Coordinates of C-alpha atoms and ligand atoms in Angstrom, one line a residue:
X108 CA -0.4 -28.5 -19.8
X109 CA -3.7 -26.2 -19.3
X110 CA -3.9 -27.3 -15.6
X111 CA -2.2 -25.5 -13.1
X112 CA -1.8 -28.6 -10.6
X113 CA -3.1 -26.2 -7.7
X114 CA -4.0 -28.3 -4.1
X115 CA -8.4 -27.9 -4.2
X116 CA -9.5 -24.7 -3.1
X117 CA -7.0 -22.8 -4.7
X118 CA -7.1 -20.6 -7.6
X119 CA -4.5 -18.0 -7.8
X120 CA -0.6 -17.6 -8.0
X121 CA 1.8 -14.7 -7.2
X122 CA 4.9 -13.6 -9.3
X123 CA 7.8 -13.3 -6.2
X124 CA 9.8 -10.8 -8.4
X125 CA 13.5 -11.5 -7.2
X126 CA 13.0 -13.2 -3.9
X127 CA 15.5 -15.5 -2.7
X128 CA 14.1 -19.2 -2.5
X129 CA 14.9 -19.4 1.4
X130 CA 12.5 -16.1 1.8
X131 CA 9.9 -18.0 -0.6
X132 CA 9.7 -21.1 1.8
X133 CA 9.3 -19.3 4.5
X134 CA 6.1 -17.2 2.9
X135 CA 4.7 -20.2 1.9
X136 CA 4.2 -21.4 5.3
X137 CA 3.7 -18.3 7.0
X138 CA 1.9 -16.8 4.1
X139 CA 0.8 -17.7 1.0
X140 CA -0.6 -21.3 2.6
X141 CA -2.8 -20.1 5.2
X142 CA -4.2 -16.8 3.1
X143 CA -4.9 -19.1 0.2
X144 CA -2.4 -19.1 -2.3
X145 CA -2.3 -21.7 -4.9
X146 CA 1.4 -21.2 -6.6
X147 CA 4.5 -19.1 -7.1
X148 CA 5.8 -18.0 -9.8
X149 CA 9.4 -17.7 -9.3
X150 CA 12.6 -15.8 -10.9
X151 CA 14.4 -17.4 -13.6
X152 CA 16.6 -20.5 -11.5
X153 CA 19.1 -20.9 -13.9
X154 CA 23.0 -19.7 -14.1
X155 CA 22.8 -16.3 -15.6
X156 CA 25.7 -13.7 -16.5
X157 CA 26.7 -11.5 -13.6
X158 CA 25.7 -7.9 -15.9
X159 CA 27.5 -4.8 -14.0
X160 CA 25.0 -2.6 -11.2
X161 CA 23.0 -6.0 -11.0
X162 CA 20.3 -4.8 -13.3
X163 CA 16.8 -7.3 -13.0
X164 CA 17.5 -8.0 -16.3
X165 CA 20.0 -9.9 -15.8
X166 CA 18.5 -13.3 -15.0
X167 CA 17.1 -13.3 -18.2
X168 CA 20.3 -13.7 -20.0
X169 CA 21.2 -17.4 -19.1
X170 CA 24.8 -19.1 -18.8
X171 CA 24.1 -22.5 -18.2
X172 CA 21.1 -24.8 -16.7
X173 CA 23.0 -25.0 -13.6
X174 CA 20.6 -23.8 -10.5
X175 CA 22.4 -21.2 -9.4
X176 CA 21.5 -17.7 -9.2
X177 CA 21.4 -14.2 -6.8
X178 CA 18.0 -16.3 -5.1
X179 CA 19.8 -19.8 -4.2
X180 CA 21.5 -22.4 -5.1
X181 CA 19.7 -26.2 -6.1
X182 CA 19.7 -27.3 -2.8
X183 CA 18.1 -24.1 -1.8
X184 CA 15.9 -24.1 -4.5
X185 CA 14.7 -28.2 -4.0
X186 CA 14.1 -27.4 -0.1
X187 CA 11.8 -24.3 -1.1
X188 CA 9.8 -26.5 -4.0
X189 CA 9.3 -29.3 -1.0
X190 CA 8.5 -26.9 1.6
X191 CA 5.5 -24.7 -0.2
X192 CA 4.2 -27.8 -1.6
X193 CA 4.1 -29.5 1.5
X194 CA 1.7 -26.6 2.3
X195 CA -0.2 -26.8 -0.9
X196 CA 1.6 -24.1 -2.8
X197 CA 3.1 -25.0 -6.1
X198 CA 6.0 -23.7 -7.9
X199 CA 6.3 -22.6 -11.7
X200 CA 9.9 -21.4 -12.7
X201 CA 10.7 -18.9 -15.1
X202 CA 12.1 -20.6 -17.8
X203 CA 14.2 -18.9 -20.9
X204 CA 15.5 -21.1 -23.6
X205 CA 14.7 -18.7 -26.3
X206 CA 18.2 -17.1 -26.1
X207 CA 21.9 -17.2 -24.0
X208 CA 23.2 -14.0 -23.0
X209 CA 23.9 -10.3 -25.5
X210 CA 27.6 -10.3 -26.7
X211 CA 29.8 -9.9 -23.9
X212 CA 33.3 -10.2 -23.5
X213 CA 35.1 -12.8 -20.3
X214 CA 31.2 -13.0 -19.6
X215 CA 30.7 -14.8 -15.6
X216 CA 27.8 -16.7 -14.6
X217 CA 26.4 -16.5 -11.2
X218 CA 27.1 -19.9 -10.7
X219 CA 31.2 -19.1 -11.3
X220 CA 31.1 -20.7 -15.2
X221 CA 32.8 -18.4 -17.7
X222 CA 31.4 -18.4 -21.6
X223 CA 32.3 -16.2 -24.5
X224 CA 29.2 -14.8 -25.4
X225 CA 30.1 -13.1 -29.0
X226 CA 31.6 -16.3 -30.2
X227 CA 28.9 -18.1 -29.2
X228 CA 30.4 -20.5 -26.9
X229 CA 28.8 -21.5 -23.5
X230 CA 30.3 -24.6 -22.2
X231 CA 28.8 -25.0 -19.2
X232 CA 25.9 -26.1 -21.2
X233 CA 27.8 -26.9 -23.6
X234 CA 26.5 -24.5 -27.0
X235 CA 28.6 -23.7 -29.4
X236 CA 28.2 -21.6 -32.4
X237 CA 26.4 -25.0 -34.2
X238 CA 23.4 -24.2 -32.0
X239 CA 22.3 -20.8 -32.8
X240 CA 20.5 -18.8 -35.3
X241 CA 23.2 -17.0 -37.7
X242 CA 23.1 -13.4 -35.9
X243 CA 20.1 -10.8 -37.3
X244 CA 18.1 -8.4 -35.3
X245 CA 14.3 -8.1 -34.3
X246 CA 13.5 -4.8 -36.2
X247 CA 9.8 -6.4 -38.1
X248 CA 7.6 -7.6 -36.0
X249 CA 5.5 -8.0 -39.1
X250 CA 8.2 -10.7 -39.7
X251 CA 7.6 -13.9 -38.5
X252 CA 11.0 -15.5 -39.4
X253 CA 12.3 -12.1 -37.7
X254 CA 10.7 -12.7 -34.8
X255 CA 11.7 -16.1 -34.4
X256 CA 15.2 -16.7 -36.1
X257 CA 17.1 -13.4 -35.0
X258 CA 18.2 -12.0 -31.7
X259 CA 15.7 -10.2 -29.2
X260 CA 17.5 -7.1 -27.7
X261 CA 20.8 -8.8 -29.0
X262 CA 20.9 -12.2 -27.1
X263 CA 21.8 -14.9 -28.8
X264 CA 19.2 -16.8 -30.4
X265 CA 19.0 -20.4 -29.4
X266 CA 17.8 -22.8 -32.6
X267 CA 15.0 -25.0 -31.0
X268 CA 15.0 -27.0 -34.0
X269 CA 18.0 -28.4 -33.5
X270 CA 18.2 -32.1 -31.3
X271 CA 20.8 -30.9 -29.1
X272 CA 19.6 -27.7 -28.3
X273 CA 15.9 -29.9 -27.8
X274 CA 18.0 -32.2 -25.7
X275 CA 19.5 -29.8 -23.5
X276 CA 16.2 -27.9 -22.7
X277 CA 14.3 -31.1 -22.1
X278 CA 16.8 -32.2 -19.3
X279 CA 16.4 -29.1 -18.0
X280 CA 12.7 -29.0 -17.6
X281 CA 13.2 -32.6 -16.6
X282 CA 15.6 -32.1 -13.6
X283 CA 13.2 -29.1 -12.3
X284 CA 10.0 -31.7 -12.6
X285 CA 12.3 -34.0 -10.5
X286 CA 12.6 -31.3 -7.8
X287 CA 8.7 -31.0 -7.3
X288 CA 7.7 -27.7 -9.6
X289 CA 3.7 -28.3 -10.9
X290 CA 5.1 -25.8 -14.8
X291 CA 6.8 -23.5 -16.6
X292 CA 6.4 -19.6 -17.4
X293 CA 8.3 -19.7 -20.7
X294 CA 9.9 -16.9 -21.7
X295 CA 9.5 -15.0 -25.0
X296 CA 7.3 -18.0 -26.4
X297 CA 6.3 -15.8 -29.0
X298 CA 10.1 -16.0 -30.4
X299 CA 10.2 -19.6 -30.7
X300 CA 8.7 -21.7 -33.6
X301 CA 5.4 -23.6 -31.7
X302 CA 5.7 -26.7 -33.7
X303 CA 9.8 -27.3 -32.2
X304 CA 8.1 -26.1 -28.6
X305 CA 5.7 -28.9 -29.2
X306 CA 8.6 -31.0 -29.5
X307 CA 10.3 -29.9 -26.5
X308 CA 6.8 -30.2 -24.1
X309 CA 6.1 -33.5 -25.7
X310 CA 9.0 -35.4 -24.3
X311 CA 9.0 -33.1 -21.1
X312 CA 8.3 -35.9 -18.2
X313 CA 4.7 -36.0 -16.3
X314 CA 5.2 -33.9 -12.8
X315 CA 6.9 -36.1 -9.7
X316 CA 4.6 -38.5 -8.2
X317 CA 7.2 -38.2 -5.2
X318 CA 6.7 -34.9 -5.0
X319 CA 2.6 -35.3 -4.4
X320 CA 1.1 -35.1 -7.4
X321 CA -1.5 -37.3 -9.5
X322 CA -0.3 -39.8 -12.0
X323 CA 0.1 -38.5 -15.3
X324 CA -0.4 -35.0 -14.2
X325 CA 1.5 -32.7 -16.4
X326 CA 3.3 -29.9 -16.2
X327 CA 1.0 -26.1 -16.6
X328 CA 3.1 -24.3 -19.1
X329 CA 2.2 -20.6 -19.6
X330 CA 3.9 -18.8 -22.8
X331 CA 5.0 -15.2 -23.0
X332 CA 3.5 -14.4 -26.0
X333 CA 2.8 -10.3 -26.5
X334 CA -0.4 -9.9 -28.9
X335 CA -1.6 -6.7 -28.4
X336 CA -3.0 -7.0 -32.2
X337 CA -1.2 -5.5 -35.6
X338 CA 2.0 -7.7 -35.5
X339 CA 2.9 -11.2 -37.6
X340 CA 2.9 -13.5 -34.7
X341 CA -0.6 -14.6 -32.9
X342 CA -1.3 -15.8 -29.3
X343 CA -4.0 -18.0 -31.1
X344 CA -0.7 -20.0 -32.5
X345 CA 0.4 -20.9 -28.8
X346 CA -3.0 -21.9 -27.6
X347 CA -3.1 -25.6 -28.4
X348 CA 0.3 -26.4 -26.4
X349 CA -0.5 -24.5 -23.3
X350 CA -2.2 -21.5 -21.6
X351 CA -0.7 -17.9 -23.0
X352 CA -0.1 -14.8 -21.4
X353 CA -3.1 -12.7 -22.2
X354 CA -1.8 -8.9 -22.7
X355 CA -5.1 -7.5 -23.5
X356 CA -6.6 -7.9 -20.4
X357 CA -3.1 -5.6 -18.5
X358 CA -3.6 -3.3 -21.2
X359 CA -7.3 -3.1 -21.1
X360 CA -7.5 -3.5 -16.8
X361 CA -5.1 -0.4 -17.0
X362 CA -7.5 1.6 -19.2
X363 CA -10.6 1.1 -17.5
X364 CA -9.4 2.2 -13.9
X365 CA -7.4 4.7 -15.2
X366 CA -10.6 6.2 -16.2
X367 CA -10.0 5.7 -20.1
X368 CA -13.4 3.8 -20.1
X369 CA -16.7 3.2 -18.3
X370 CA -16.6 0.7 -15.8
X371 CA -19.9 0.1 -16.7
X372 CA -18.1 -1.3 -20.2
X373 CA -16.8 -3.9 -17.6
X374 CA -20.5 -6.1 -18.4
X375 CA -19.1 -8.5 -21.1
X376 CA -15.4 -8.8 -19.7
X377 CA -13.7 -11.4 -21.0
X378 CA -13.1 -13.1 -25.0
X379 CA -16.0 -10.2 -26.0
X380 CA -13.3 -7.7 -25.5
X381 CA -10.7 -9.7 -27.7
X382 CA -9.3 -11.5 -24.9
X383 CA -8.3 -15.6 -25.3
X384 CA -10.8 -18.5 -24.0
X385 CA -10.8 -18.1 -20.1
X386 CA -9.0 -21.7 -19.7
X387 CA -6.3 -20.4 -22.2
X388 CA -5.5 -17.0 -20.7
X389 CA -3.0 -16.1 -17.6
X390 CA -4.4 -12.7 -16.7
X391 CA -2.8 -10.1 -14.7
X392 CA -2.7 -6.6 -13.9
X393 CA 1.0 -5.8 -14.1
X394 CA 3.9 -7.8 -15.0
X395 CA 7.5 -7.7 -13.9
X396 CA 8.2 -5.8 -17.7
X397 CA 5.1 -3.6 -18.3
X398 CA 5.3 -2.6 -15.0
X399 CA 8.2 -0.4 -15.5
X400 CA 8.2 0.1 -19.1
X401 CA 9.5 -2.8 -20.9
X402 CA 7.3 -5.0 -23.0
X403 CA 3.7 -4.2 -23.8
X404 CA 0.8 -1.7 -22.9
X405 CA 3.2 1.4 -22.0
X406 CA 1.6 4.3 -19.4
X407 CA -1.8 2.4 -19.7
X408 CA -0.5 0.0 -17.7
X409 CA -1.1 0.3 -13.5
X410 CA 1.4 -1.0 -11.1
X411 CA 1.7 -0.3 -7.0
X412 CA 2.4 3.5 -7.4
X413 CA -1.2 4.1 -8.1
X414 CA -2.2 2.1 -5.3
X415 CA -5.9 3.0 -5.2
X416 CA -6.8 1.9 -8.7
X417 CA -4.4 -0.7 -8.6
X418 CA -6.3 -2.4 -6.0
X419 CA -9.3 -1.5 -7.9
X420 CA -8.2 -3.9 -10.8
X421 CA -6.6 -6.4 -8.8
X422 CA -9.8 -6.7 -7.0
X423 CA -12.0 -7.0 -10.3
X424 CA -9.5 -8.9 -12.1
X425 CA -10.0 -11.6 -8.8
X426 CA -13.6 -10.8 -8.0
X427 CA -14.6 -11.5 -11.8
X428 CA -14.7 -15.3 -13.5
X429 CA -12.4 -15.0 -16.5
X430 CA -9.2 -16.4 -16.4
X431 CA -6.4 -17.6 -14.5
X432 CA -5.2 -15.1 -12.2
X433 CA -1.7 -13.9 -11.2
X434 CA -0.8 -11.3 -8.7
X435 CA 2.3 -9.6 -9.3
X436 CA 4.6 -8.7 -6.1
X437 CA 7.0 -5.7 -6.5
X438 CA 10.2 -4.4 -5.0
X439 CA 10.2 -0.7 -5.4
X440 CA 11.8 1.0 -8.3
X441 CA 13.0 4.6 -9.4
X442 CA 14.3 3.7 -12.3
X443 CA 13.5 0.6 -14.9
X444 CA 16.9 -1.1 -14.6
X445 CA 17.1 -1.1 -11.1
X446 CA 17.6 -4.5 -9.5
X447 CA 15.9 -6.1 -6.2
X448 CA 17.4 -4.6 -2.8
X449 CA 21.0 -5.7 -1.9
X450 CA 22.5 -5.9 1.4
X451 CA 26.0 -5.1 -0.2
X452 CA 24.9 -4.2 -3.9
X453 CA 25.6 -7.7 -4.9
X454 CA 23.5 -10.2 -2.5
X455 CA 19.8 -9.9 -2.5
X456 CA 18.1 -8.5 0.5
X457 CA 15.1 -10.3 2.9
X458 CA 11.8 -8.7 2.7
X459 CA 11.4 -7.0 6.4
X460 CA 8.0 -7.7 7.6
X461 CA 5.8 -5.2 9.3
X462 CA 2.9 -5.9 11.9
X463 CA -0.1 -5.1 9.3
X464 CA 1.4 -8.0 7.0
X465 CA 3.1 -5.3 4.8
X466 CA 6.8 -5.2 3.6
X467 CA 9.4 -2.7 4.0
X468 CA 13.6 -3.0 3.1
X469 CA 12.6 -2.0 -0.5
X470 CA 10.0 -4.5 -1.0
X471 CA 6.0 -3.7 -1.9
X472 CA 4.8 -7.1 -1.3
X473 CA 1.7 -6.4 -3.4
X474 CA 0.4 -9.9 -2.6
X475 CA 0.5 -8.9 1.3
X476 CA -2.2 -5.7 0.9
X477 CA -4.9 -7.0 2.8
X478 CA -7.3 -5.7 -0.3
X479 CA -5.6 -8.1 -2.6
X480 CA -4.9 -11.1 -0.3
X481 CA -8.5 -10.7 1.1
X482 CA -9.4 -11.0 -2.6
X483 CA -7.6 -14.2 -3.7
X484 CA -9.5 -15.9 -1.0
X485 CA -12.5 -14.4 -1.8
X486 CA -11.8 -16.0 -5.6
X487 CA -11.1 -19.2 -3.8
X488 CA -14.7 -19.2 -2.3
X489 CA -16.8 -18.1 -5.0
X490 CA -15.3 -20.5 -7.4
X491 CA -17.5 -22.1 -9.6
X492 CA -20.3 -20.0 -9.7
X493 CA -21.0 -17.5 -12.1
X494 CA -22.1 -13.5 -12.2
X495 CA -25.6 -12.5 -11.5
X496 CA -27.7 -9.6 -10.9
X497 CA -25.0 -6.9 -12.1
X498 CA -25.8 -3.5 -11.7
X499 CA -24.0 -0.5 -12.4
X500 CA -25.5 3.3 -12.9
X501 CA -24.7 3.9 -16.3
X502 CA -21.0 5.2 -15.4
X503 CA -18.3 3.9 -13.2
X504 CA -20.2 2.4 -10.1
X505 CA -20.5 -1.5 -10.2
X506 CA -21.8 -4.5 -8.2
X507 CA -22.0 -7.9 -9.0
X508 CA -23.0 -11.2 -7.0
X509 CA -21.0 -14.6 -7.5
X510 CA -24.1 -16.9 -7.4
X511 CA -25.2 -16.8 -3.9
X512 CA -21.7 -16.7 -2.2
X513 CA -19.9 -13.7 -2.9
X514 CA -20.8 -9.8 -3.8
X515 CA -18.5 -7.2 -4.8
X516 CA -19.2 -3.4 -5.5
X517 CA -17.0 -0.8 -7.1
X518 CA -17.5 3.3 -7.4
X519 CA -14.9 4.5 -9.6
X520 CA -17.0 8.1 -10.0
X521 CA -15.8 11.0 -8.3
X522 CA -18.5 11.0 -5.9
X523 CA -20.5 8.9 -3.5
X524 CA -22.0 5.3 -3.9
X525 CA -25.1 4.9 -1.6
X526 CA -27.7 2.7 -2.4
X527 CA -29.4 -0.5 -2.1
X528 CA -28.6 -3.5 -4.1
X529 CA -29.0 -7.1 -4.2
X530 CA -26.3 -9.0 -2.5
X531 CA -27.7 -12.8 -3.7
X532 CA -26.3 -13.5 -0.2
X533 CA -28.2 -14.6 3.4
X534 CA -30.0 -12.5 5.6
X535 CA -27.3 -11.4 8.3
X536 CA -24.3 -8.9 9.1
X537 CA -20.9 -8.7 6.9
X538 CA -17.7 -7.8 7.6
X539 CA -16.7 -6.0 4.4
X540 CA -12.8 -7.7 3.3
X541 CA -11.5 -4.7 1.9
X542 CA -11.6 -2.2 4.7
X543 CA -10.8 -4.7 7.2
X544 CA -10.7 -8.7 8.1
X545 CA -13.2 -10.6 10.2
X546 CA -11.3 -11.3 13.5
X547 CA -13.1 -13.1 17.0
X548 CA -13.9 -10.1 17.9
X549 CA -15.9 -8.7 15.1
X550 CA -14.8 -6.6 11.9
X551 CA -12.2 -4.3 11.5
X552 CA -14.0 -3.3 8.4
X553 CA -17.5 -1.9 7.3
X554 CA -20.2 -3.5 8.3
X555 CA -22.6 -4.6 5.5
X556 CA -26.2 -5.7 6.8
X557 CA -28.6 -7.9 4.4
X558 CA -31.7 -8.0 4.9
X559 CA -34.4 -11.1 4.1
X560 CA -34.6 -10.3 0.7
X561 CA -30.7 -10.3 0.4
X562 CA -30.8 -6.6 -0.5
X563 CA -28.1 -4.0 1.6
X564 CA -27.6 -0.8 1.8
X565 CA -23.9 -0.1 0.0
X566 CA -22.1 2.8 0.9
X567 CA -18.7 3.3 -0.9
X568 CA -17.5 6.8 -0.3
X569 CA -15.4 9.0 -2.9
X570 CA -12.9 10.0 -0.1
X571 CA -12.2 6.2 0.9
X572 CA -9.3 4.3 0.8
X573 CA -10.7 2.4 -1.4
X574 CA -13.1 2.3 -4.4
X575 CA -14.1 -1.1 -3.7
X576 CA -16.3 -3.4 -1.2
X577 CA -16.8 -7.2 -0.9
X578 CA -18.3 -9.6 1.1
X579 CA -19.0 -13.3 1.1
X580 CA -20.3 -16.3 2.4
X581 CA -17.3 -16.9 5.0
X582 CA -17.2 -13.1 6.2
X583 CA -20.7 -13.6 7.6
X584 CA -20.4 -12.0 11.2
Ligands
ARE207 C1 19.0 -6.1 -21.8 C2 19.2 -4.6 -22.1 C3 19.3 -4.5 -23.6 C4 20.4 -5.3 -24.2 C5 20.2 -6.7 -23.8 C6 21.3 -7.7 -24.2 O1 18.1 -3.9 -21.6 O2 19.5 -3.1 -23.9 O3 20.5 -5.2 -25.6 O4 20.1 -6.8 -22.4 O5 22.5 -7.3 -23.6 C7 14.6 -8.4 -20.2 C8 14.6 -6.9 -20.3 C9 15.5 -6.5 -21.4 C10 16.9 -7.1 -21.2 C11 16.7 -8.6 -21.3 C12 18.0 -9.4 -21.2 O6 13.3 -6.4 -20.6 O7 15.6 -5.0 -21.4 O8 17.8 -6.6 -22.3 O9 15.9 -9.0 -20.2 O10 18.7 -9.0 -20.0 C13 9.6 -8.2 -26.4 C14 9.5 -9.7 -26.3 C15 9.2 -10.3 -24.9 C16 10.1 -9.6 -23.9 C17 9.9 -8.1 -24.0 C18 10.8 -7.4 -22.9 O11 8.6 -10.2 -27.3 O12 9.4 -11.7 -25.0 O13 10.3 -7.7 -25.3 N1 9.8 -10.1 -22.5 C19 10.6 -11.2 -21.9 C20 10.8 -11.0 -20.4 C21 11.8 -9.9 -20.3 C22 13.1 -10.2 -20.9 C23 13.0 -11.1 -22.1 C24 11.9 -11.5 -22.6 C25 14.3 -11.6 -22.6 O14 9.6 -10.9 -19.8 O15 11.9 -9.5 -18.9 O16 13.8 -9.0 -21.2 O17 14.6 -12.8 -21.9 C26 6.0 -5.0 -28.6 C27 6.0 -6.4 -29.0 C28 6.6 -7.3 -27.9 C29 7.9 -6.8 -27.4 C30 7.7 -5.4 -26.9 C31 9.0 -4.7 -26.4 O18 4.9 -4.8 -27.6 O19 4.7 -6.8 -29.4 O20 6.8 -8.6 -28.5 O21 8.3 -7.6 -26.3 O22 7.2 -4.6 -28.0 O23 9.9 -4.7 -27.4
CA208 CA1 14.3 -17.2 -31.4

């Protein structure tokens, strides 16, 4: 449950906000495989109500467990899990048992089943009234029964404790484990009671030994649970049944390269700066809420719009140790309701692929910036080893080695970084993986040259693209 199942050599998954699963096969194998992706986490797969305008929100406000949503249908959905993990990329579904859908009258599912939402009645399942929490709201967060026996934003609160209710979400699980996913992102974790989500992961089944994975290998579960301190419920309550959603390090990533603190403060990142255990915290820089607004960390937070720091955390969050990492991958938005891009206003769009790897048709494709793609596989690399020789000049310029394989440098002052540091790596020239990629003929990119004594002259300017530079082992020219 703390393992993320990834194929060896791979370290890193990538949220595909809203994708269809027929577009997520197809990345996988021209993608996320070869660049070094180790999962996907995917959209919520299950029946949800068709909301008016198509809002994003709307796939958290479940029908039924049948597979069918805007991205695909089951047999979509099973050919994707088979496909990405026949190319070592795993699948973790977004899973939200919490709740049903808000009150809503003749409510529709995407998969064509009807329920009646404000008497509590999905038959598709089948719930009735017998299986919910009497109806409250979440006003006191200082209120743990709040928290976890009334309605979130008004959806019906599902009562875990109950054996059917247990029974129902264990067969769901169950079924996707039989389709090939390696876990679960559950949804608002921190609403549920952890002692009946112990129940319900207990009897969930060991991952498919059909599908390529080890005997008794179970399934990586990471809980949405928002601690951003001062509130009844802990992420240290969640941290014996799986890996939890670690909050502080968005909110905190967002401060530092906003320029709300040093980087230099960046030394002793990790549980020092009240983050979780690295094995127990699924770090990120952005997530599909605080990204525009909803849940935690509010303007702190970065996303794609402020593309130059944003790539700035994305590449510390992947050059640095701590955690287990997860990219996020955006459409564009204007405002935060806003669904994915339609070809109709109902059906979702294809991403439209451009010749420099980046999207277009509405979609940022974070993942497929060559500074953050260059950086999962520069994670990949320098696994295992640890940080040495940092440096930094008392303010915002950084540089770090990962043992004697990987170096990274960061200038997040207002003016030049010029100087020569120690690399940890072998005499020889670099091809610098944020300005460019190593190709047959050369570097696209800066060239870095280290001498005998590993030491190079870095140069990041203030008027660059970017505020970062990186090098390692495999980008040896
Ligand atoms: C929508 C409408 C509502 C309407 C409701 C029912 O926006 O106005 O009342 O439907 O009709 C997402 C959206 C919601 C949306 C919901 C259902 O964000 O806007 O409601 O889908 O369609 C809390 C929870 C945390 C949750 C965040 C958003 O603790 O679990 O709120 N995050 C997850 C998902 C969301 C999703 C849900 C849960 C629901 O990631 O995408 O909601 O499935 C403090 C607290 C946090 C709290 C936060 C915001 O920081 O510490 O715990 O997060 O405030 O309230
Ligand atoms: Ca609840």
């Amino acid at each position: 449950q703390f393992n993320p199942n990834y194929a060896s050599g791979r370290t890193t998954m990538v949220h595909l906000f809203e994708w269809k699963w027929d577009d997520i096969a197809v990345e996988c194998e021209n993608f996320l495989g070869p660049k070094g992706f180790g999962g996907v986490q995917v959209s919520p797969v299950n029946e949800n109500v068709v909301a008016a305008s198509r809002p994003w929100w709307e796939r958290y406000q479940p029908i039924s467990y049948l597979l069918t949503t805007r991205s695909g249908n089951e047999q979509q959905f099973a050919d994707m899990v088979r496909r990405c993990n026949n190319v070592g990329v795993r699948i973790f579904v977004d899973v939200v048992f919490n709740h049903m859908t808000g009150d809503n009258v003749n409510a529709r599912g995407t998969g064509g089943s009807t329920a009646d939402p404000s008497n509590k009645s999905f038959p598709a399942v089948p719930y009735s009234n017998l299986d919910f929490h009497p109806t409250c709201s979440i006003n006191n967060y200082n209120d743990k029964y709040e928290v976890r026996n009334c309605e979130l934003v008004g959806l019906k609160d599902l009562d875990q404790s109950k054996s059917w209710v247990q029974d129902r979400v264990v067969d769901f699980l169950n079924h996707l484990i039989s389709l090939g996913v390696a876990g679960f992102r559950v949804d608002a974790a921190k609403h549920m009671w952890p002692e009946d989500l112990e129940k319900i992961y207990n009897r969930v089944n060991n991952l498919s030994t059909t599908h390529g994975f080890d005997t008794g290998a179970r399934p990586f579960i990471f809980q949405e649970v928002i601690d951003l301190g001062g509130e009844a419920v802990s992420k240290n309550e969640y941290t014996n049944l799986g890996v939890v959603t670690e909050f502080a390090h968005s909110n905190s990533i967002g401060k530092v390269f906003r320029g709300k603190d040093q980087l230099r403060w960046l030394i002793n990142w990790g549980p020092q700066w009240g983050f979780l255990n690295s094995d127990r915290a699924l770090i990120f820089v952005d997530n599909h809420d605080n990204q525009r607004g909803h849940g935690a960390g509010g303007a702190d937070i970065l996303n794609y719009k402020t593309s130059k720091q944003y790539k700035m955390a994305s590449a510390f969050m992947l050059a640095h140790p701590f955690g287990i990492t997860r990219v996020m991958s955006s459409f564009a938005f204007d405002n935060t309701d806003q669904g994915p891009p339609t070809t109709d206003g109902q059906n979702i769009a294809s991403p439209i692929f451009n010749d420099d790897n980046s999207c277009s048709g509405g979609w940022v494709c974070e993942h497929r910036w060559r500074q953050i793609y260059n950086m999962v596989g520069f994670r990949n690399i320098v696994a295992g080893t640890a940080i040495q020789n940092w440096w930094d000049n008392g303010s915002n310029q950084i540089a770090f080695c990962r043992g004697s394989k990987g170096f990274v440098a960061f200038n997040g002052d207002s003016y030049d970084l010029n100087t020569s540091l120690q690399t940890c790596l072998p005499a020889g020239t670099y091809c610098d993986i944020i300005s460019g990629v190593k190709s047959d003929s050369g570097c696209t990119g800066k060239r870095v040259e280290v001498g005998s004594d590993g030491r190079a002259t870095i140069s990041i300017t203030q008027a660059e693209e970017d505020g970062t530079l990186a090098i390692h082992f495999e980008s040896k020219l």
